[in-house]
Short mmCIF file of C-alpha atoms and ligand atoms in Angstrom, two decimals:
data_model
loop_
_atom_site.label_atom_id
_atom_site.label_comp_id
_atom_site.label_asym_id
_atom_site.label_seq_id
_atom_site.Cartn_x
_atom_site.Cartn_y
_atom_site.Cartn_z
CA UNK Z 128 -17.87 -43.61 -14.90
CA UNK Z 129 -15.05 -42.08 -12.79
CA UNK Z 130 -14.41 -39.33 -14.53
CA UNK Z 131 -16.87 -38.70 -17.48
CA UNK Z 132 -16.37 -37.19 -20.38
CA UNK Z 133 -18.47 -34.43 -19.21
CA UNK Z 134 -16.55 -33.87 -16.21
CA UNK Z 135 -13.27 -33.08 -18.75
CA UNK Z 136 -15.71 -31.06 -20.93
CA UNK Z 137 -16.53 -28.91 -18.27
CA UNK Z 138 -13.11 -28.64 -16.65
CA UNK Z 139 -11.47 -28.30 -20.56
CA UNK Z 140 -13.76 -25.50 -20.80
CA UNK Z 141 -12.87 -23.69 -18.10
CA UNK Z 142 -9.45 -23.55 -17.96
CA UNK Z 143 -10.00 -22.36 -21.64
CA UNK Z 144 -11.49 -19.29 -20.63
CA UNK Z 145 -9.00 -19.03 -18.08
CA UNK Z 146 -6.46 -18.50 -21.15
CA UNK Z 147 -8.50 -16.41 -22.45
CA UNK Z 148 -9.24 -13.54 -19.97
CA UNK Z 149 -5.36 -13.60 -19.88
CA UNK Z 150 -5.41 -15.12 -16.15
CA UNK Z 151 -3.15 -18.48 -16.87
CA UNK Z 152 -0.68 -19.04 -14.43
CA UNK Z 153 2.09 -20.59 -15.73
CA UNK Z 154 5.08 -21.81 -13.65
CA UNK Z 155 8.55 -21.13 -14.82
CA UNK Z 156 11.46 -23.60 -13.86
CA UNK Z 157 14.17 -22.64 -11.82
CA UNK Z 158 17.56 -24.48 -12.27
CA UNK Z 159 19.74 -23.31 -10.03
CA UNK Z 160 19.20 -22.60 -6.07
CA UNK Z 161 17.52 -19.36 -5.28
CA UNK Z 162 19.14 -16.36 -5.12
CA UNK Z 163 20.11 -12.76 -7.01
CA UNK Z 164 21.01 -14.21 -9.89
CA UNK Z 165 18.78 -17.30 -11.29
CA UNK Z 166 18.58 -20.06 -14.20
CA UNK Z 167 15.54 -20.36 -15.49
CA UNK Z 168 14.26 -22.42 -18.08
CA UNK Z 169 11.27 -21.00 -20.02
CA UNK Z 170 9.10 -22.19 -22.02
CA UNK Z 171 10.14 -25.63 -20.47
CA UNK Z 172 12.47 -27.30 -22.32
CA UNK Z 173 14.68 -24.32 -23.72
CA UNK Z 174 17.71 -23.65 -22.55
CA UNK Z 175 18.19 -22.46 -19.26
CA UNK Z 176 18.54 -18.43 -19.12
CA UNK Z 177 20.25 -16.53 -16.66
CA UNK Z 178 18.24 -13.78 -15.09
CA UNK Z 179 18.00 -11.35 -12.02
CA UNK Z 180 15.35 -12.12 -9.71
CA UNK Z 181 13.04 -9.65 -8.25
CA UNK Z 182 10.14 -11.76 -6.89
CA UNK Z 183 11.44 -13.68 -4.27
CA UNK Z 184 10.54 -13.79 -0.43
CA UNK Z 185 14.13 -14.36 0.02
CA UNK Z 186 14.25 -11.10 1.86
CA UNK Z 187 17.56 -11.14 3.69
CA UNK Z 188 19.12 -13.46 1.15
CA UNK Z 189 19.55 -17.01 3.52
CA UNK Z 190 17.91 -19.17 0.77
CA UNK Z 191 21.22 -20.31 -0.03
CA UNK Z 192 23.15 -18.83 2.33
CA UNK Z 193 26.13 -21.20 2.76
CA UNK Z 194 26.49 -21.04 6.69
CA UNK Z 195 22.68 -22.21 6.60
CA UNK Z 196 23.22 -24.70 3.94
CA UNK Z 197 25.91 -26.08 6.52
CA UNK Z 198 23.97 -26.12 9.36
CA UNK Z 199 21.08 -27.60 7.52
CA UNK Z 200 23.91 -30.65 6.42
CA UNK Z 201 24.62 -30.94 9.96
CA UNK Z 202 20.99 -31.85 10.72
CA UNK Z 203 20.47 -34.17 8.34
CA UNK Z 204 23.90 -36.21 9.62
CA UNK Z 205 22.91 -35.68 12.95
CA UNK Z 206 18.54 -36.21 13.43
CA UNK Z 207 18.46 -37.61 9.96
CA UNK Z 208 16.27 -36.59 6.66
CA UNK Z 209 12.45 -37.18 8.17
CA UNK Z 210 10.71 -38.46 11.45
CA UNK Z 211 7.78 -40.35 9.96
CA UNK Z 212 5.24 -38.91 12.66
CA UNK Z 213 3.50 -35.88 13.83
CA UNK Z 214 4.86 -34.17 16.86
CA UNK Z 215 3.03 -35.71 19.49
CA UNK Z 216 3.33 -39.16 18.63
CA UNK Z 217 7.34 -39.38 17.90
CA UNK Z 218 7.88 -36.24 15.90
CA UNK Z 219 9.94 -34.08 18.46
CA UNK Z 220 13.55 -33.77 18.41
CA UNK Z 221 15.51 -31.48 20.69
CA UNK Z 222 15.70 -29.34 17.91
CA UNK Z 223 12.42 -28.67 17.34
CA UNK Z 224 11.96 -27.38 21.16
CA UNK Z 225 15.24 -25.10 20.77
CA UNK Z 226 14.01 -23.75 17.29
CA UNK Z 227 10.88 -22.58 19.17
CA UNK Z 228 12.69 -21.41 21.95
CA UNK Z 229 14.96 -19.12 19.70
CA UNK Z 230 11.43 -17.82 17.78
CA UNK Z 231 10.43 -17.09 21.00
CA UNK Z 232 13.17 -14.92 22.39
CA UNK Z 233 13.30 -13.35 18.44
CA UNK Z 234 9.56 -12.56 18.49
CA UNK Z 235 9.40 -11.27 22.25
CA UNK Z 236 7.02 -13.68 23.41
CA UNK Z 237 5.87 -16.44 25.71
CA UNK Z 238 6.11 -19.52 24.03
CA UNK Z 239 6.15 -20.40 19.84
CA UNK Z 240 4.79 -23.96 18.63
CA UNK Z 241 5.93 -24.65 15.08
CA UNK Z 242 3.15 -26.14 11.99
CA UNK Z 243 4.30 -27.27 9.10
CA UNK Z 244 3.66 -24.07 7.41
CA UNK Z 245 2.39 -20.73 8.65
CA UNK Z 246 -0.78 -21.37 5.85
CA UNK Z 247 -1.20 -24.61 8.70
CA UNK Z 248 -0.54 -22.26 11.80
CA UNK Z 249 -3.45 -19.84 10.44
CA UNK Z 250 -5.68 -22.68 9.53
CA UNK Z 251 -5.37 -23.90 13.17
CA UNK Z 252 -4.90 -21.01 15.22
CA UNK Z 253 -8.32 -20.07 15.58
CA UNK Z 254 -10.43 -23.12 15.55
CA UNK Z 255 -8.10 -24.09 18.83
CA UNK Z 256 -8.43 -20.81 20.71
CA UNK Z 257 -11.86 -19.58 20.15
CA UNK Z 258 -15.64 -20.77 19.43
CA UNK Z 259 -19.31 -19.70 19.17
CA UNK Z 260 -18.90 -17.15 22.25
CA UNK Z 261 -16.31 -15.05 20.54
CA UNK Z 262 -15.82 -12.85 17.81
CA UNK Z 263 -12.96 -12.31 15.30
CA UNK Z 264 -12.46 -9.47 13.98
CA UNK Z 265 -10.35 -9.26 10.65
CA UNK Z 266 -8.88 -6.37 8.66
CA UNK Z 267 -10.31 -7.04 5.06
CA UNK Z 268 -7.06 -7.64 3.49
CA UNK Z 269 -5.70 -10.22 5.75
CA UNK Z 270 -4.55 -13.20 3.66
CA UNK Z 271 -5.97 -16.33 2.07
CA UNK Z 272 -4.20 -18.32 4.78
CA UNK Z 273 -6.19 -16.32 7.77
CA UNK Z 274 -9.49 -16.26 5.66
CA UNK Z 275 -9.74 -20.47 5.61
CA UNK Z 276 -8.49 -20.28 8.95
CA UNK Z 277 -11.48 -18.42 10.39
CA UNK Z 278 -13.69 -20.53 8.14
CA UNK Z 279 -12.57 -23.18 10.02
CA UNK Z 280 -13.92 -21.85 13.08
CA UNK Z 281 -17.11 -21.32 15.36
CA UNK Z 282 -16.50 -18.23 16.36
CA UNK Z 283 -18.31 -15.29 14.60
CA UNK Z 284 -16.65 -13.46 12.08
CA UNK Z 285 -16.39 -9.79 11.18
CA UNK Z 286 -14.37 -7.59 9.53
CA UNK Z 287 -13.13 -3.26 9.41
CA UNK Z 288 -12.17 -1.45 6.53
CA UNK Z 289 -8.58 -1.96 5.35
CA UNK Z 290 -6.46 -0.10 8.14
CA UNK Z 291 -9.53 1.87 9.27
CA UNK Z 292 -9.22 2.12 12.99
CA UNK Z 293 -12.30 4.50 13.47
CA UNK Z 294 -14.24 1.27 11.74
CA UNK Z 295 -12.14 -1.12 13.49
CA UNK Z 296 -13.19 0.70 17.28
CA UNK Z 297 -16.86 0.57 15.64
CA UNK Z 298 -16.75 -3.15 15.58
CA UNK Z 299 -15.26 -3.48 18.88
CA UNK Z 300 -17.79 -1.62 20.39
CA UNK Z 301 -20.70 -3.33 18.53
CA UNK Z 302 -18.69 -6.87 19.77
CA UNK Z 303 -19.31 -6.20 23.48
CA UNK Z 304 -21.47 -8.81 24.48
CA UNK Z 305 -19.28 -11.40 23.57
CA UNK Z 306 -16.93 -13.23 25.40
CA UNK Z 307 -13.97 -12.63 23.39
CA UNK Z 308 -12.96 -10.10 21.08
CA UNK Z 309 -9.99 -11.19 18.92
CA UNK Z 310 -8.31 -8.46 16.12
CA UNK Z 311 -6.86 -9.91 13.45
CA UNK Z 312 -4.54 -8.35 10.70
CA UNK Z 313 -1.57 -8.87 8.63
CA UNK Z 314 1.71 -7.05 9.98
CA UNK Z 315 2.69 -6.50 6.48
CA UNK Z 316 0.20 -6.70 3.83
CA UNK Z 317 1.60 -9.06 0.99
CA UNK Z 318 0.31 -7.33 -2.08
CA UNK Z 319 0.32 -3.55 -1.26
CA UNK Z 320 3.09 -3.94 1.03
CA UNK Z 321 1.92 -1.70 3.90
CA UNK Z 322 2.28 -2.27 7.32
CA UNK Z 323 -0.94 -2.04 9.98
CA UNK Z 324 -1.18 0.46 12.05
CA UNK Z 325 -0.63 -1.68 15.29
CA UNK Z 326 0.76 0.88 17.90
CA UNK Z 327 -3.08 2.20 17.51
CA UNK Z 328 -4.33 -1.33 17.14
CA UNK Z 329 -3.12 -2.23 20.67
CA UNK Z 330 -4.21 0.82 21.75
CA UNK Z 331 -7.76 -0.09 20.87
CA UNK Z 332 -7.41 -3.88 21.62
CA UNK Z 333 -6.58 -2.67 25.60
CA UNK Z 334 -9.24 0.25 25.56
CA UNK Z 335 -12.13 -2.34 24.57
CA UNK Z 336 -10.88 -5.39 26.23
CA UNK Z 337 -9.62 -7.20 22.63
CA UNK Z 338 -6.93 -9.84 22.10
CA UNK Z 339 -4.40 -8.96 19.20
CA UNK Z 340 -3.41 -11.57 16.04
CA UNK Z 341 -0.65 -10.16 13.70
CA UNK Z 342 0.60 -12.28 10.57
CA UNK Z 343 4.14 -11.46 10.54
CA UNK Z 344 5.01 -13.32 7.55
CA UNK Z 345 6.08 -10.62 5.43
CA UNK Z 346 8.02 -8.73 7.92
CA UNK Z 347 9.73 -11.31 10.64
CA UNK Z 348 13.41 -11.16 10.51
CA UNK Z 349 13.98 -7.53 8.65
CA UNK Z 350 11.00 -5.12 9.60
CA UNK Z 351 11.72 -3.43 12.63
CA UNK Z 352 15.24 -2.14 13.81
CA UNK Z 353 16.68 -5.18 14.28
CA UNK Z 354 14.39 -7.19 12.45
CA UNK Z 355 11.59 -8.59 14.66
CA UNK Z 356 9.05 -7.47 12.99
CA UNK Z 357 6.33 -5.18 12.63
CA UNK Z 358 5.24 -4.87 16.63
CA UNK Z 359 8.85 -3.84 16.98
CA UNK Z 360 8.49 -1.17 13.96
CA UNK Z 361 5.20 0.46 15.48
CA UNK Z 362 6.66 0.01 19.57
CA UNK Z 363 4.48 -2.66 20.56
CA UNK Z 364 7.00 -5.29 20.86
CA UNK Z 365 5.70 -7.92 23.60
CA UNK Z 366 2.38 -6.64 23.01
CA UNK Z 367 1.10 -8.97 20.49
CA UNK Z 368 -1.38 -11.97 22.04
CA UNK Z 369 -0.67 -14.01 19.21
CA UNK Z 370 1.90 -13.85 15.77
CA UNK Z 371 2.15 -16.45 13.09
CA UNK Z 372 4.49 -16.23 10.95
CA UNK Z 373 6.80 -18.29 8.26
CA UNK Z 374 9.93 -19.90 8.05
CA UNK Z 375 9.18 -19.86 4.43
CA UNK Z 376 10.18 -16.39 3.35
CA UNK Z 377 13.35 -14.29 4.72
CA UNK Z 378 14.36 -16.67 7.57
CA UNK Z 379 15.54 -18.92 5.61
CA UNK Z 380 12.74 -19.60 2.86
CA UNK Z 381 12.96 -23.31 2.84
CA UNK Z 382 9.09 -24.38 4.93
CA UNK Z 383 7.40 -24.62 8.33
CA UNK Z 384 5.54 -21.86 10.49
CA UNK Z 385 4.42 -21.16 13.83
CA UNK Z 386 2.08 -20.02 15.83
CA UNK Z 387 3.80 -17.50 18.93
CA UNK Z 388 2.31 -15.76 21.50
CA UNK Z 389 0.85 -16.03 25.09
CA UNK Z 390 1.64 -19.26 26.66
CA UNK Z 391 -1.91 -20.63 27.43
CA UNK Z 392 -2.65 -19.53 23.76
CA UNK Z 393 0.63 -21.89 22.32
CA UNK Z 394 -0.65 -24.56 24.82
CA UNK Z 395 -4.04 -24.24 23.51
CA UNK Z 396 -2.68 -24.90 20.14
CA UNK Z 397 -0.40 -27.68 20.58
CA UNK Z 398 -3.43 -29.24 22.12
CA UNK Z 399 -6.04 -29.14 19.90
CA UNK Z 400 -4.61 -27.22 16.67
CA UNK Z 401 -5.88 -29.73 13.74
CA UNK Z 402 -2.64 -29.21 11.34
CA UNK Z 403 -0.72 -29.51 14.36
CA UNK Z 404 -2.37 -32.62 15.57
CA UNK Z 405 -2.75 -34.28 12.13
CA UNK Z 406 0.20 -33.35 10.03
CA UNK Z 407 3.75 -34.48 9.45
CA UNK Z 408 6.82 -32.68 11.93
CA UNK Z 409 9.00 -30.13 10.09
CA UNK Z 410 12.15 -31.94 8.91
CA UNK Z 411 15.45 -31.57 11.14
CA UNK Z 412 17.05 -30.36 7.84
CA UNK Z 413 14.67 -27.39 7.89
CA UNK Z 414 14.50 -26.77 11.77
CA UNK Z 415 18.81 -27.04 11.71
CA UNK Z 416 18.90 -24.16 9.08
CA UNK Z 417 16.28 -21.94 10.58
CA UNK Z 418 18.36 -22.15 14.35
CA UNK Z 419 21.47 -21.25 12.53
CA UNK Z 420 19.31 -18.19 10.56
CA UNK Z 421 17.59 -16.71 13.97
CA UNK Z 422 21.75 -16.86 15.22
CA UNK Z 423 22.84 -15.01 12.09
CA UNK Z 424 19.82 -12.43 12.05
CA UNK Z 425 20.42 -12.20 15.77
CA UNK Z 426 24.31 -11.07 15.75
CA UNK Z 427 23.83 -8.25 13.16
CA UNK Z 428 21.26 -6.03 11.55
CA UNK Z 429 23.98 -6.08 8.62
CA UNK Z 430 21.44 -7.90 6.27
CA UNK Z 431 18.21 -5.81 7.13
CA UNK Z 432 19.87 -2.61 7.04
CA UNK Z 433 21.00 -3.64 3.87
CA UNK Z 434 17.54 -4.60 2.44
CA UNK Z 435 16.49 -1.08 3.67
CA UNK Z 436 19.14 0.72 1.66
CA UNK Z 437 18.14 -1.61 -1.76
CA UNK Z 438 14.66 -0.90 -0.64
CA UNK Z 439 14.93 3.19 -0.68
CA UNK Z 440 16.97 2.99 -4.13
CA UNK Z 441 14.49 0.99 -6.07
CA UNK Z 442 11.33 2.91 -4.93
CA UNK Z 443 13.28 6.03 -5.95
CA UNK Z 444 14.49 4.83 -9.30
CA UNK Z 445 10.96 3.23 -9.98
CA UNK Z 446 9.65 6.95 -9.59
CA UNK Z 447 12.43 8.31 -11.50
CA UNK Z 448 11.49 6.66 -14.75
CA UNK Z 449 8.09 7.54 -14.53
CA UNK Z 450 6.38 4.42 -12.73
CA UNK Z 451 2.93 3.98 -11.03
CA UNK Z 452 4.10 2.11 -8.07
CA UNK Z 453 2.27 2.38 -3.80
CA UNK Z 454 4.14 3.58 -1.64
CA UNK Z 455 5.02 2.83 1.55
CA UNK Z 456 8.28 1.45 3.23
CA UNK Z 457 8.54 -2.46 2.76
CA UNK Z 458 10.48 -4.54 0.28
CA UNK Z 459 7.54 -4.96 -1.77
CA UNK Z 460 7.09 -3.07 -4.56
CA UNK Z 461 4.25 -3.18 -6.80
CA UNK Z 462 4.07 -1.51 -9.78
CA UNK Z 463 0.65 -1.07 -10.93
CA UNK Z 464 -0.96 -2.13 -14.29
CA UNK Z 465 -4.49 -2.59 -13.40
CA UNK Z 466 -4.93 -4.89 -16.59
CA UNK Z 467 -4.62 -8.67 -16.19
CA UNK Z 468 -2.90 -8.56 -19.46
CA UNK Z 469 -0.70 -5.90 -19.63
CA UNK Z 470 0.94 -7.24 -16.09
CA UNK Z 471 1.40 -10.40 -18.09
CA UNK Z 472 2.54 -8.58 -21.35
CA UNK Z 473 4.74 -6.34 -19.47
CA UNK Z 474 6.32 -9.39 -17.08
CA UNK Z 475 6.73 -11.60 -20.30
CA UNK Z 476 8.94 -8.33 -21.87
CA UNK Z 477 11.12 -8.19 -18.63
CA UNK Z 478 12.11 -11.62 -18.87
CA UNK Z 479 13.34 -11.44 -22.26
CA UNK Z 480 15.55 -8.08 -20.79
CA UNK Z 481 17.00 -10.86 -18.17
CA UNK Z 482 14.61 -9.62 -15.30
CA UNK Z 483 12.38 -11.59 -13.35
CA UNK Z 484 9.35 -10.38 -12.11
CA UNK Z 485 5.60 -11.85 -12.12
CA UNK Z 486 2.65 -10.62 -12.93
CA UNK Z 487 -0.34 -10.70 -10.16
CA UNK Z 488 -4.43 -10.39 -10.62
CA UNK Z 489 -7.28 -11.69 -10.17
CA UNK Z 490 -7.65 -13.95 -8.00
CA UNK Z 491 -4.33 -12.81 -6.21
CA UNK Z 492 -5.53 -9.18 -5.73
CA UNK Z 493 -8.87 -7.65 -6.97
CA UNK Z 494 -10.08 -7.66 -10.48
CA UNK Z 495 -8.35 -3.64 -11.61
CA UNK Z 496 -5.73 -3.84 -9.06
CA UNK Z 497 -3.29 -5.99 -11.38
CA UNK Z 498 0.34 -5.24 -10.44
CA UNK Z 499 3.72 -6.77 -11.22
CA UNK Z 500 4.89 -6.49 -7.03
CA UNK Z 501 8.70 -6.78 -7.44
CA UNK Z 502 10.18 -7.56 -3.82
CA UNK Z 503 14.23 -6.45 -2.70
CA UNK Z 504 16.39 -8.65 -1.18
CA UNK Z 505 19.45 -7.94 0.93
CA UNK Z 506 20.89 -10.36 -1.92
CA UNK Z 507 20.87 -7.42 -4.10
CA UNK Z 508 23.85 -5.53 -5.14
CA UNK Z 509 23.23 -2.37 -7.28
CA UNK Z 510 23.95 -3.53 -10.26
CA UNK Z 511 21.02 -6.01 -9.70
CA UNK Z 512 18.84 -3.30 -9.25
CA UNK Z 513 20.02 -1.13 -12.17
CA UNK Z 514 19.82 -3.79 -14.53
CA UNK Z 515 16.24 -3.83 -13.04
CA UNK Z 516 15.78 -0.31 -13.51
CA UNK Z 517 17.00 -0.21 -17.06
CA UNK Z 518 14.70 -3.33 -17.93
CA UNK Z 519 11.80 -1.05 -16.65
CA UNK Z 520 12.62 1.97 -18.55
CA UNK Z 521 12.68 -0.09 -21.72
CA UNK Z 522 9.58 -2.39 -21.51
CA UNK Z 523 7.94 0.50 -19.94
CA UNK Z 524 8.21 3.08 -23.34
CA UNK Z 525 7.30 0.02 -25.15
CA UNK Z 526 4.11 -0.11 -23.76
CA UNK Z 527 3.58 3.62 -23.14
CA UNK Z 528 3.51 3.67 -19.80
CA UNK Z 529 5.82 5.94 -18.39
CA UNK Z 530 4.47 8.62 -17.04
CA UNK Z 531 0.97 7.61 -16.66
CA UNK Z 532 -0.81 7.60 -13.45
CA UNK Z 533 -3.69 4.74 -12.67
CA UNK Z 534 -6.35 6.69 -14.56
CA UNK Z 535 -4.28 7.56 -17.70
CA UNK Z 536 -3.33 3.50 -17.86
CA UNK Z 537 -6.99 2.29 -17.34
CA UNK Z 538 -8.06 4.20 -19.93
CA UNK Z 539 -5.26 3.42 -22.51
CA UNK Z 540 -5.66 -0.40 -21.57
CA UNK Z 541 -9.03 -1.14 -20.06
CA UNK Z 542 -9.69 -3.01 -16.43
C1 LIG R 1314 3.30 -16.52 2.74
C2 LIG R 1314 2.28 -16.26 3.76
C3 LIG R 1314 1.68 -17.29 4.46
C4 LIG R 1314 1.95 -18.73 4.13
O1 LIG R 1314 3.17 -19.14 4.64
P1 LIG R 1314 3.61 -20.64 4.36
O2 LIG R 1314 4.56 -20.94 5.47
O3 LIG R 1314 4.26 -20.64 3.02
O4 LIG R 1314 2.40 -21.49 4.40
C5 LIG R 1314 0.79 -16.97 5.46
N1 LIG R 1314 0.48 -15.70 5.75
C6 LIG R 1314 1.02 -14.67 5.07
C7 LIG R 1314 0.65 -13.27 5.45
C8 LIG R 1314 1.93 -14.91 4.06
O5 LIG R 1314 2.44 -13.90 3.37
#
């Protein structure tokens, strides 16, 4: 039999337990485009419910931005809805070339080469670059999307201490005998929100002879003073060997990634990068609205300086009412629970106040470190945020939390 009935058994089972340890993911339906201000229909099937939205990647607010709604129109009329092929074959428009050209200039690099998605770019950057010589070496909270990635290649794999440089030089010392050395880190880290500490991780990479990867994902577009990113926050703009990042999360948030850096490295890629080779071309729709987004975020800082003002006022307030929540300077925010089902308790609470925010645990973040991570968007006015902040004071007495640091909460609610 296909599919036996102790195959669903098992599986039944599972996903039981799943319910149980309070770690069910359930999706909520959106019915309106993405934005500030949201419809949501939850459970599915009630009526749709109009809340404020504090979990997007829609960092500078272009999800539905209506100049690149237009421009995305225009590409459909003008290189039409899909191309049926992967690049190489009969998957590359004009577009696509100019896209990467304008990532390039926005990035400060050599050349860019888009993927489908920057989970793609990460699962193909390394396999294409490096092998059973070389040695990548990987911060320990780089993402999912960089972890298969290195899976997926020959090249031996080891990792330093979250941000711990005196570890990382240890490695790169240890690493001298191979042929090349290859540091690899997040530029912002997507849970905690910090950034890596890459004016010292150049500084390393040129003392022992390393090549640099940053995953700019969570930062391209508004980190930085004008937005490029995290090299240009720490001053080691055109000093990264290789960034991927997405088109998935402020510029623009619709899909597609890319893989930017040296030019033999790009080449390298477009050459023998699997998800390059072997997956569809990003749609013109897409690559139309992310040209007219690298224009917009290009002109003015308007946007990111306005995300940094939201930013500041949040973290503030979030302190103010007596909230356990990391610091640091990025849009994301987590406030931490440390129980699974608290996060979810607390999240679930929110949404009834008209705010919503997500609960995150294991296997998102470590088993103790559950969080609801609220993110800012240059979408935001105030009254978004103190609508927010009100929502937080409330749910937050409910539950007794205010006030209480990570010790006082474990102990009151368990891991
Ligand atoms: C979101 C994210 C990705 C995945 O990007 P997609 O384009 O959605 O595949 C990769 N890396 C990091 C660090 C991310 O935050």
């Amino acid at each position: 039999m296909a599919y036996s009935t102790a195959a669903r058994e098992h599986f039944a089972k599972e996903l039981a337990g799943i319910r149980e340890a309070g770690l069910f993911k359930e999706e909520r339906y959106i019915r309106s485009p993405q934005g500030a201000d949201i419809e949501v229909e939850f459970p599915a099937g009630a009526a749709g419910k109009r809340v404020i939205n504090l979990c997007a990647n829609n960092y500078l607010g272009l999800s539905s931005h209506p100049e690149v709604v237009e421009a995305a129109r225009k590409g459909l009329d003008h290189r039409g809805y899909g191309l049926s092929s992967v690049r190489f074959i009969c998957g590359t428009q004009d577009i696509h070339r100019q896209l990467e050209t304008s990532l390039t200039v926005f990035l400060g690099t050599e050349d860019t080469l888009l993927f489908p998605s920057c989970m793609d770019a990460n699962a193909g950057v390394f396999e294409a670059i490096l092998n059973e010589r070389d040695v990548m070496i990987a911060d320990r909270l780089v993402h999912a999307s960089i972890v298969d990635g290195m899976r997926l290649c020959k090249a031996m794999q080891d990792t330093f201490k979250h941000s711990d440089m005196a570890h990382l030089e240890e490695k790169l010392r240890e690493h001298q005998d191979k042929r090349f050395r290859m540091i690899i880190t997040d530029g912002v880290f997507s849970m905690d929100g910090d950034l890596a500490k890459l004016d010292e991780i150049v500084a390393l990479a040129q003392e022992h002879d390393a090549m640099v990867f940053v995953d700019d994902s969570h930062a391209s577009g508004f980190i930085g003073k004008t937005g490029r990113g995290t090299h240009e926050h720490c001053g080691v703009y055109g000093k990264i060997d290789v960034i991927t990042t997405t088109l998935g999360k402020a510029l623009g948030g619709a899909s597609g990634g890319c893989v930017s850096g040296r030019r033999e490295l790009v080449e390298m890629c477009r050459q023998r990068a699997r998800p390059y080779l072997f997956s569809n071309t990003v749609a013109p729709v897409i690559v139309s609205g992310a040209i007219k987004v690298l224009d917009l975020i290009s002109k003015t800082t308007e946007r990111r300086d306005k995300l940094e003002w939201n930013t500041n006022y949040w973290r503030k307030g979030l302190k103010e009412i007596g909230l356990d929540i990391k610091e640091g300077d990025s849009p994301i925010v987590p406030v931490m629970l440390y129980n699974a089902k608290l996060a979810q308790d607390v999240a679930r609470d929110m949404f009834a106040e008209g705010i919503y925010v997500v609960g995150f645990f294991f296997p998102v973040v470590a088993k103790g470190q559950a969080r609801i991570r609220t993110q800012l968007s240059a979408a935001h006015d105030q009254r978004h945020l103190d609508a927010g902040l009100a929502a937080f004071k409330k749910v937050g007495a409910k539950h007794g939390i205010l006030g209480l640091g990570k010790k006082e909460i474990i102990e009151k609610f368990g891991m």
